[in-house]
Short mmCIF file of C-alpha atoms in Angstrom, two decimals:
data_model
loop_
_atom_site.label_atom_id
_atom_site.label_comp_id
_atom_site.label_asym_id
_atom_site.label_seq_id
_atom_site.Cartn_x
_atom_site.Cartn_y
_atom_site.Cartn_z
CA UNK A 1 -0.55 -15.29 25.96
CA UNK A 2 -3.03 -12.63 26.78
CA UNK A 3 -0.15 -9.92 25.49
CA UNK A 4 -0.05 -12.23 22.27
CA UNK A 5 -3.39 -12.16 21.64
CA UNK A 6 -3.80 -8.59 21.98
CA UNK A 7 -0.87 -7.41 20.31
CA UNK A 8 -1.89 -9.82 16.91
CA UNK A 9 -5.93 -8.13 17.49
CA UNK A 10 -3.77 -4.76 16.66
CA UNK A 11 -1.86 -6.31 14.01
CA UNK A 12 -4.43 -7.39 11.93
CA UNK A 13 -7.74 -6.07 13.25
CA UNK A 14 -9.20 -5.98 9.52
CA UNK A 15 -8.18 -9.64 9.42
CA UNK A 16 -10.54 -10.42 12.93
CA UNK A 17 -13.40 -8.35 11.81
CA UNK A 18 -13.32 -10.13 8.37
CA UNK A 19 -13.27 -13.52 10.07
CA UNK A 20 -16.19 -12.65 12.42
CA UNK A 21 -18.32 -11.55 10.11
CA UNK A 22 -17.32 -14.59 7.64
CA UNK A 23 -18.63 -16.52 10.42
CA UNK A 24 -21.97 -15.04 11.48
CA UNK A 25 -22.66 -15.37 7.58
CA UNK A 26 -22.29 -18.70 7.62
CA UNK A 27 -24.85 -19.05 10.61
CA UNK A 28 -27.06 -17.36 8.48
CA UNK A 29 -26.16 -19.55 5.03
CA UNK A 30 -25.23 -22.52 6.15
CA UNK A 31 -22.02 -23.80 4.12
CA UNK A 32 -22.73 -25.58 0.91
CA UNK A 33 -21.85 -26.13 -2.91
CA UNK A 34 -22.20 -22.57 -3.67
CA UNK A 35 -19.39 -21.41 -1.01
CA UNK A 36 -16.65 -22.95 -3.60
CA UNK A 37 -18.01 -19.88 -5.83
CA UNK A 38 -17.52 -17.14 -3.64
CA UNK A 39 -13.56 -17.19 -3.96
CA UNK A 40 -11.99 -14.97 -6.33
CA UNK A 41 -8.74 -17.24 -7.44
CA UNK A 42 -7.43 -15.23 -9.91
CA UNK A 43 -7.29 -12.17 -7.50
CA UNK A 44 -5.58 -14.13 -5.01
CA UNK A 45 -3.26 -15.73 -7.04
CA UNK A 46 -1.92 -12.46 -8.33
CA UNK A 47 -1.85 -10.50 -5.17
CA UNK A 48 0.02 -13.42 -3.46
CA UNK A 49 2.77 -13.26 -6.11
CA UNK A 50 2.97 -9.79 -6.48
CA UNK A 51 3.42 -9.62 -2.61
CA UNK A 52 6.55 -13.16 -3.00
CA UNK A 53 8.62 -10.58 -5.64
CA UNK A 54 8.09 -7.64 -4.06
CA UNK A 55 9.26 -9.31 -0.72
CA UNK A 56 11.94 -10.39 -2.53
CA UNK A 57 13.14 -6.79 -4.05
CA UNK A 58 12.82 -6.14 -0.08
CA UNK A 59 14.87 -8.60 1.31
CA UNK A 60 17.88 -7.96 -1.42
CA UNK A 61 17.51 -3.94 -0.60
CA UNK A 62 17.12 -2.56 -3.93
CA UNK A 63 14.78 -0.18 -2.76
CA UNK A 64 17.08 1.36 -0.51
CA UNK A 65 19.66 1.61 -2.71
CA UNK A 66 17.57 3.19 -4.93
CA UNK A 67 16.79 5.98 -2.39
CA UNK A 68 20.35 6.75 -1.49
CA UNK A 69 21.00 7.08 -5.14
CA UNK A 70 18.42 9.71 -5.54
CA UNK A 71 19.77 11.51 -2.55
CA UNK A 72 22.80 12.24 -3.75
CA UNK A 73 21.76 15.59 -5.68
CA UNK A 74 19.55 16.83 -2.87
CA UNK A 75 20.75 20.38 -1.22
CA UNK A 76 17.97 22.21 -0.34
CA UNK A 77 14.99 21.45 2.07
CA UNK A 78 12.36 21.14 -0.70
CA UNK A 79 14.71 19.22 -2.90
CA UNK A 80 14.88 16.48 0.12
CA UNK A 81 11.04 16.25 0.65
CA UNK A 82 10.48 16.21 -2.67
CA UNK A 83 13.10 13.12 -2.92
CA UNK A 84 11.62 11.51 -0.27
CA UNK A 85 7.65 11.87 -1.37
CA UNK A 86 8.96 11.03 -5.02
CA UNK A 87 9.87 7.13 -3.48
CA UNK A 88 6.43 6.81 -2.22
CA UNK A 89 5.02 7.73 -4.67
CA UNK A 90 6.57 6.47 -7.66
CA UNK A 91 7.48 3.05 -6.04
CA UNK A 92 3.67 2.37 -4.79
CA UNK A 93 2.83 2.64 -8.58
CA UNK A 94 4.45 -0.60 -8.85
CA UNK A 95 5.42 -1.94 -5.06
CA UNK A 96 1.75 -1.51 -3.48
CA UNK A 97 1.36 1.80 -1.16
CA UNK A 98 1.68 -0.30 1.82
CA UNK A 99 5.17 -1.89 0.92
CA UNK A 100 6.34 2.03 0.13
CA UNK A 101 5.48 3.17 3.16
CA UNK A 102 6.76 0.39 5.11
CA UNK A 103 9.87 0.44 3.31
CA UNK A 104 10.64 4.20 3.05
CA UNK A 105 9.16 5.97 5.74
CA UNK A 106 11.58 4.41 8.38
CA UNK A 107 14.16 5.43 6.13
CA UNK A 108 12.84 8.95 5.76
CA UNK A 109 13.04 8.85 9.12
CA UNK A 110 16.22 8.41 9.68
CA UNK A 111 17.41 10.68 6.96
CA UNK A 112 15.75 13.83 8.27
CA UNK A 113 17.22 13.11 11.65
CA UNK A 114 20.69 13.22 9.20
CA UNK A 115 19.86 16.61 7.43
CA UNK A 116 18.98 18.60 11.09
CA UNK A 117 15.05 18.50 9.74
CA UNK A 118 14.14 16.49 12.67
CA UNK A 119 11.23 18.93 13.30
CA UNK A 120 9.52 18.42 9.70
CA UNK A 121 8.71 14.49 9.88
CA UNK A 122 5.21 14.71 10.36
CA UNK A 123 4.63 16.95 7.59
CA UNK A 124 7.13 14.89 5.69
CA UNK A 125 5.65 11.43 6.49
CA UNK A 126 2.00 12.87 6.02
CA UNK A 127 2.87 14.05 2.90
CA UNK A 128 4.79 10.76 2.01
CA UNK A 129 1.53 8.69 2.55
CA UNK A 130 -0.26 10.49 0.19
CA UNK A 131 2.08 9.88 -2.38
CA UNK A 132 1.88 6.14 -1.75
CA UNK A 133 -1.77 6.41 -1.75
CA UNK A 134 -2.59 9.03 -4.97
CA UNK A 135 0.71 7.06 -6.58
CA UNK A 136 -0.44 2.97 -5.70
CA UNK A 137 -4.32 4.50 -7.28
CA UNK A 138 -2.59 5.15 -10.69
CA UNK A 139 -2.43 1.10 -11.69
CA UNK A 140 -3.86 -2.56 -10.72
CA UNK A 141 -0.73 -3.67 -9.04
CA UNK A 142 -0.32 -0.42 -6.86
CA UNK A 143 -2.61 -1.86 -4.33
CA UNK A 144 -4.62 -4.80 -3.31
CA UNK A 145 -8.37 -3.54 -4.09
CA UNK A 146 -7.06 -2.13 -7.44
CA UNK A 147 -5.98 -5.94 -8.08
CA UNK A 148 -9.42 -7.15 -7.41
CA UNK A 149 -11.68 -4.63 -9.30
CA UNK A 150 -9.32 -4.74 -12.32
CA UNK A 151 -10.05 -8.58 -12.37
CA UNK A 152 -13.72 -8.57 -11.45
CA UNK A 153 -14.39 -5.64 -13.76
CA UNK A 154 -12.17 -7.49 -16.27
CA UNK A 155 -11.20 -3.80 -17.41
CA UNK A 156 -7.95 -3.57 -19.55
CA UNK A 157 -5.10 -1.96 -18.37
CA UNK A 158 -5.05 0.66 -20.31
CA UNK A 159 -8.72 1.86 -19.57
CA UNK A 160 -7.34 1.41 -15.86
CA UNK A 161 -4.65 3.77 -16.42
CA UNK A 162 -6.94 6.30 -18.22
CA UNK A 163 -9.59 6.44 -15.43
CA UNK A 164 -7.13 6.80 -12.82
CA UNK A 165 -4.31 9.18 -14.89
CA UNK A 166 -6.24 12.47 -13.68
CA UNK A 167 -6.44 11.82 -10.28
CA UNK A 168 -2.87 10.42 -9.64
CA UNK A 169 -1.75 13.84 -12.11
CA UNK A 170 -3.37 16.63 -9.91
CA UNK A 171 -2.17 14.74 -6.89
CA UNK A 172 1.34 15.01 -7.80
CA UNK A 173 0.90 18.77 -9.05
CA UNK A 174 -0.62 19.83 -6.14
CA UNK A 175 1.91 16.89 -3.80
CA UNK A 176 4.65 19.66 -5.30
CA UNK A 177 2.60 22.94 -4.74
CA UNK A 178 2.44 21.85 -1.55
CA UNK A 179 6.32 21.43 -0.82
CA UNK A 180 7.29 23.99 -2.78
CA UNK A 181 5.38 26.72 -0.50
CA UNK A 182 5.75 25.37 2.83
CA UNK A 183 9.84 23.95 2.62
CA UNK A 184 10.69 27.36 0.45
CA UNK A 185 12.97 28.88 3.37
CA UNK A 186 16.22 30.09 2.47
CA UNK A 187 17.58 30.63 5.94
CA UNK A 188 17.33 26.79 6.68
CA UNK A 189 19.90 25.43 9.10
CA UNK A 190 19.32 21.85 7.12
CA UNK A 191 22.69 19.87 6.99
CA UNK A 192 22.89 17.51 3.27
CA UNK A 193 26.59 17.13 3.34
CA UNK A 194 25.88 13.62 4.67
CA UNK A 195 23.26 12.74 2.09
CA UNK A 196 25.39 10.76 -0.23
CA UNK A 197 24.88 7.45 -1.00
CA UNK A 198 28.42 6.10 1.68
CA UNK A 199 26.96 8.68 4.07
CA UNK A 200 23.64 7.20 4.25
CA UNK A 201 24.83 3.92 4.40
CA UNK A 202 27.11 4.09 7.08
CA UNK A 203 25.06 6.03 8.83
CA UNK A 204 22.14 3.53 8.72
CA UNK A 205 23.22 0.25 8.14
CA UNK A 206 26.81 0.34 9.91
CA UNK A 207 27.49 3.20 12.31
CA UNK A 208 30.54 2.26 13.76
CA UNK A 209 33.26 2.96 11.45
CA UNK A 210 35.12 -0.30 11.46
CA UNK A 211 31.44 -2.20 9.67
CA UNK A 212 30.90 -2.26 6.00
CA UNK A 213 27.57 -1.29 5.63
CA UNK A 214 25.55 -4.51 6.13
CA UNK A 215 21.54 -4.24 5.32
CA UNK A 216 21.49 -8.23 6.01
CA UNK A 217 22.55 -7.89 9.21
CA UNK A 218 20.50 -4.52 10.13
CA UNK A 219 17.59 -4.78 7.91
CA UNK A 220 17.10 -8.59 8.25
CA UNK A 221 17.28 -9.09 4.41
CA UNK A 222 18.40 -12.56 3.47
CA UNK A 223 19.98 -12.00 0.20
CA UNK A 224 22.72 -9.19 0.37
CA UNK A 225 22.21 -6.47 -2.54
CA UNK A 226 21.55 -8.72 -4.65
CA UNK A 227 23.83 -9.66 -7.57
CA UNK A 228 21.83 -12.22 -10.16
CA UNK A 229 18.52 -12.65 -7.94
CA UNK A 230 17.88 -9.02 -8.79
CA UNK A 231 17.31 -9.82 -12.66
CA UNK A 232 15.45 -12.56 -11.57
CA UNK A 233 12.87 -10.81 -9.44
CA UNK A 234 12.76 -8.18 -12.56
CA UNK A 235 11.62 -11.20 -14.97
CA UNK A 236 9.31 -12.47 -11.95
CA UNK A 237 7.80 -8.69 -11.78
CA UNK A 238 7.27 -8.68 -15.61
CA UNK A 239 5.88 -11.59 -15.74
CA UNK A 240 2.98 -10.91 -12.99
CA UNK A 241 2.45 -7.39 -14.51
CA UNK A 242 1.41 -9.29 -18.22
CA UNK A 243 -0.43 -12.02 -16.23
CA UNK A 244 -2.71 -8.92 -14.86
CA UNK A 245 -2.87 -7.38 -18.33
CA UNK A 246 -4.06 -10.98 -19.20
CA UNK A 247 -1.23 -11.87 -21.80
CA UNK A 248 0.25 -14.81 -19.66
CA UNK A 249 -1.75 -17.53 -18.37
CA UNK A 250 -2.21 -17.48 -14.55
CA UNK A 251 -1.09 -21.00 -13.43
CA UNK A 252 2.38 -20.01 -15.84
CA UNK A 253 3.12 -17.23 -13.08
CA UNK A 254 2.09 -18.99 -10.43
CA UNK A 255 4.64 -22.07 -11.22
CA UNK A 256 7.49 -19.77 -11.83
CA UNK A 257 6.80 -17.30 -9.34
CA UNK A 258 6.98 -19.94 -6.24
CA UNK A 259 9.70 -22.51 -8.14
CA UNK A 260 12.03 -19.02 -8.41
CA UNK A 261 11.26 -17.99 -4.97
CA UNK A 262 11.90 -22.17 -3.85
CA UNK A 263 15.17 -21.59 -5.32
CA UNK A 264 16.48 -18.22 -4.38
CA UNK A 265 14.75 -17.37 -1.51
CA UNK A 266 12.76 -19.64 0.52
CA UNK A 267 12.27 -17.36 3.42
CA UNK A 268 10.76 -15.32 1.61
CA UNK A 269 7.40 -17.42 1.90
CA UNK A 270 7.52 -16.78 6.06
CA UNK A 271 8.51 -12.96 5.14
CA UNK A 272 5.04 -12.23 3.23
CA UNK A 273 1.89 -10.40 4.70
CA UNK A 274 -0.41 -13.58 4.68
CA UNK A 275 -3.01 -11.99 6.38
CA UNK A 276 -3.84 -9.61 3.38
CA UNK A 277 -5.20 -12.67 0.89
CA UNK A 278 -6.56 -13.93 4.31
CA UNK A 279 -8.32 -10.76 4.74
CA UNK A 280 -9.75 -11.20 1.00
CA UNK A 281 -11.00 -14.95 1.61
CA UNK A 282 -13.02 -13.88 4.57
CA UNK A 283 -14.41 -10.78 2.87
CA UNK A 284 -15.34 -13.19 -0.29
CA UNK A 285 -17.32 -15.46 2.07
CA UNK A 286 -19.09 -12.35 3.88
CA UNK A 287 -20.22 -11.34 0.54
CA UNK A 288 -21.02 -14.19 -1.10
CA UNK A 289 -23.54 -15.44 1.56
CA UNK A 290 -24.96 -11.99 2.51
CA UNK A 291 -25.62 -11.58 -1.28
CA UNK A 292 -27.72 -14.45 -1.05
CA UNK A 293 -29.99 -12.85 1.65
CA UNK A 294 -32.75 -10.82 -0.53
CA UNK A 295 -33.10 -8.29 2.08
CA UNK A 296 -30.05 -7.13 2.70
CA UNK A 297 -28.82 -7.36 -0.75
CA UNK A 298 -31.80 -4.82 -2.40
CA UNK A 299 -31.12 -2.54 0.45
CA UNK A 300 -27.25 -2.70 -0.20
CA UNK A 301 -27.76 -2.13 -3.79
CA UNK A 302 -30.41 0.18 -3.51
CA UNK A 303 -28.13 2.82 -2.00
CA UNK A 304 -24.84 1.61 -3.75
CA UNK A 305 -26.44 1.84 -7.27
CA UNK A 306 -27.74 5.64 -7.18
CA UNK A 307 -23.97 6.69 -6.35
CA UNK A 308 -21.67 4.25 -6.13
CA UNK A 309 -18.33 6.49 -5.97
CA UNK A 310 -19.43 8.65 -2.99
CA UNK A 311 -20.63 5.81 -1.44
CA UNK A 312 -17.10 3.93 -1.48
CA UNK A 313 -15.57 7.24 -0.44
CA UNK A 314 -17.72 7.75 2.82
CA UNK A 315 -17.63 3.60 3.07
CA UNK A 316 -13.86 3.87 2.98
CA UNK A 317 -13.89 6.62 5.52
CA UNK A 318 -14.93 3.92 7.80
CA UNK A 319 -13.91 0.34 6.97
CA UNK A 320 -10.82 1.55 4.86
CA UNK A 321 -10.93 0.87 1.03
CA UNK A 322 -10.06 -2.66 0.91
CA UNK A 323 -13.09 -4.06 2.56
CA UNK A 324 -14.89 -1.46 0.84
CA UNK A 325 -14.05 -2.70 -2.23
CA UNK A 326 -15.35 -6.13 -1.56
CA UNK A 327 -18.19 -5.27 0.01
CA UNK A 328 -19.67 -2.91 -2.83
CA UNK A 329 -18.58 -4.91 -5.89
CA UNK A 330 -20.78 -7.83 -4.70
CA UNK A 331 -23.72 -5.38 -5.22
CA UNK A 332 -22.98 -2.65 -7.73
CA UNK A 333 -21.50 -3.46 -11.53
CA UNK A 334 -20.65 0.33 -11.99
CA UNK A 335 -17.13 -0.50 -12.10
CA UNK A 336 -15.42 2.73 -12.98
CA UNK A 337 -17.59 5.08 -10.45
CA UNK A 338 -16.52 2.17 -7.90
CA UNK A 339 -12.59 1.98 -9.04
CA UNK A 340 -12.47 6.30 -8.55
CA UNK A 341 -14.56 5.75 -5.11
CA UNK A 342 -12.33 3.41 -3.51
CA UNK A 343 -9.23 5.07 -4.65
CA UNK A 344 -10.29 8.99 -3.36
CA UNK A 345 -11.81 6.96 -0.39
CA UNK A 346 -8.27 6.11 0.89
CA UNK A 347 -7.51 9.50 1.17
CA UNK A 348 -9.29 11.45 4.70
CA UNK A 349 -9.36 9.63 8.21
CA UNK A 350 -6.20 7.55 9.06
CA UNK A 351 -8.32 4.11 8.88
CA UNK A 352 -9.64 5.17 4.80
CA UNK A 353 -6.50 3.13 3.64
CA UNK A 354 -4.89 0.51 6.04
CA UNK A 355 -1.42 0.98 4.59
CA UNK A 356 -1.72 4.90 6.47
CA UNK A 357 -1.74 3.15 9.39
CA UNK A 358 2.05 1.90 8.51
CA UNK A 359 3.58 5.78 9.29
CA UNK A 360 1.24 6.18 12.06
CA UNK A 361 2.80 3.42 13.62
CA UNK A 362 6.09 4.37 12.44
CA UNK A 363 5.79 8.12 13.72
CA UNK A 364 4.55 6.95 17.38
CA UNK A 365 7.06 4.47 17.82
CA UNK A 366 9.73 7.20 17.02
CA UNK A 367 7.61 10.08 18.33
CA UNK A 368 5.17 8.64 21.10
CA UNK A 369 4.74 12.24 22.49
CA UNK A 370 3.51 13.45 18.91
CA UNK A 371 0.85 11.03 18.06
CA UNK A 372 -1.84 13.64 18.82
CA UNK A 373 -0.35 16.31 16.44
CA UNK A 374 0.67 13.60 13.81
CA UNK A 375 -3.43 12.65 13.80
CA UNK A 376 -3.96 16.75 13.36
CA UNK A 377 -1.79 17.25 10.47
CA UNK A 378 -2.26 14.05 8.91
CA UNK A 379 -6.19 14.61 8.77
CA UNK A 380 -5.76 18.28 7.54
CA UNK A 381 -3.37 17.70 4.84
CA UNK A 382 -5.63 14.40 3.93
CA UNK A 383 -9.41 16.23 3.99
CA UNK A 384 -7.99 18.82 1.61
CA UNK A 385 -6.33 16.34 -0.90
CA UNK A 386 -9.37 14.45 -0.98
CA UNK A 387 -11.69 17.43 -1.21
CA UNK A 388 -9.61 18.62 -4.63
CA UNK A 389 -9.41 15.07 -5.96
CA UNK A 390 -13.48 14.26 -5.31
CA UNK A 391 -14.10 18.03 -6.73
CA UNK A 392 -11.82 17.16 -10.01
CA UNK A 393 -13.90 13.31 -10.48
CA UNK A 394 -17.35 15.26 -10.07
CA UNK A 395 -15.80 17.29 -12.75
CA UNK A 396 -15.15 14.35 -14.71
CA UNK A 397 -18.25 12.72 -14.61
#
């Protein structure tokens, strides 16, 4: 029990902070007809189907099969790693940075091992995260806190994209600099002959040579690749991407989204990250009662008001950008200078956005001896993308 209890405190450690501090509020405000007030519905709603269809594209594998696809022209180091930080980065523009990572950075993994690059997955997976994280910034579905100040804000989409463009531009420029100078060796004693889409599979999902390559059985998918529940979870997508641009009511996606997912994939509903919207309903409550209290609330805003976007970036540095979010929207209106904060703000220390935490994990389980270096690198790599991105918005501005 005691192993349990600990190992879930690791697990979701946002989740248990969010839920003390929900609950000294409430000491403070005692619960009443103002606490139904505090919940943000239409955020939830969204993120909770967003997170059912892209569980779904999971469980079917179309992400993977999408990455062995692109693999298949890849012969040089730099052609690989740009592959590989390409996923990230594109996919969290549409997947969340957190599902990216947690989807492709295994995988990367396990490819590198294939090519005899072994040696460059820290560098690799660092640079990976930051395409999920400069990639998800780009739009309100690429991550959660996107999805909430895009609804609060009630900015259209296509102001969204224009704020952000810049940021998630230079990011991939420099994202490409990067690879480009450090993977330019010619001498490299890389091996891609097995990078092709059957030598990927079979190497991954059925290593002995008498298995058909099986990502239900390895993966824990429940759907196979696919067939007509991929269309499906394409209409599903569409449909919650114009119900966040505002052009489809929000109880129509909510019906279809869970009768489609009652239909073709029930487990999906025990396969989703609850504690995320969890995470958001404790934050709300937080909030919502400590905006009541006069004296914290003018000093909050005081100090949140005069500059809101470094602010969120040196809040993020600390409680990660999610909370962040949350915490400063409830006492600043200055939505774009928050929506650049909390998006630069997830780039820096490994805790600025939760979803880096994914390859840390990933690169200690695999590595345990590394986890010391990976920290070194990953902070490096991170203080410098930040420090171009935060000089380019004070450009902006």
């Amino acid at each position: 029990m005691r192993k349990w209890i600990v190992k879930e405190l690791k697990n979701d450690t946002i989740l248990v902070v969010a839920t003390i501090l929900a609950i000294i509020s409430c000491f403070i405000v005692p619960p009443d007809r103002q606490y139904l007030g505090y919940i943000h519905l239409n955020t939830i709603a969204q993120l909770v189907c967003l997170m059912l269809v892209v569980c779904g594209f999971q469980r079917i594998g179309v992400f993977h099969i999408i990455g062995t696809k692109l693999l298949e022209h890849v012969h040089t180091e730099s052609a690989l790693v740009i592959a590989l930080v390409s996923l990230t980065f594109f996919s969290a523009i549409f997947i969340t940075n957190d599902v990216a990572l947690v989807t492709f950075i295994p995988f990367a993994i396990s490819v590198l091992v294939m090519a005899k690059m072994e040696d460059k997955a820290i560098l690799v997976a660092t640079l990976m995260t930051i395409g999920a994280n400069t990639g998800s910034m780009l739009t309100p579905v690429g991550n959660a806190h996107n999805l909430y100040l895009k609804s609060v804000s009630k900015m259209p989409t296509s102001e969204f994209l224009t704020v952000m463009g810049p940021f998630s531009l230079a990011s991939a420029i420099l994202l490409l600099i990067v690879i480009l100078i450090v993977f330019r060796r010619r001498d490299s004693q890389a091996d891609f002959a097995g990078l092709g889409r059957k030598g990927i599979e079979q190497s991954l999902f059925a290593p002995q040579s008498d298995q058909q390559p099986d990502e239900v059985r390895v993966l824990n998918y429940g759907a196979g690749y696919g067939g007509w529940r991929s269309i499906v979870y394409v209409a599903l997508f569409l449909i919650c991407i114009f119900t966040v641009s505002g052009s489809i009511p929000l109880w129509l996606m909510c019906v279809l989204v869970f009768g489609a997912f009652l239909i073709c994939d029930r487990r999906a509903f025990l396969k989703v990250d609850w504690s995320l919207p969890l995470t958001f309903v404790m934050f709300f409550i937080f909030i919502g009662n400590m905006r009541r209290v006069p004296e914290f609330s003018n000093f909050v805003a005081s100090i949140v008001n005069q500059h809101p976007m470094e602010v969120a970036v040196a809040s993020s540095q600390l409680i990660s950008n999610v909370p962040t979010s949350i915490l400063l929207s409830g006492f600043c209106s200055q939505w774009r200078e928050l929506i650049i904060g909390t998006n630069l703000g997830g780039l820096g220390t490994l805790i600025a956005s939760m979803a880096s935490l994914i390859s840390y994990q990933q690169i200690a389980r695999k590595y345990p001896d590394k986890k010391g270096r990976y920290l070194l690198v990953y902070t490096a790599v991170n203080v410098l993308f930040l420090a171009v991105l935060l000089g380019l918005a004070l450009i902006i501005n």
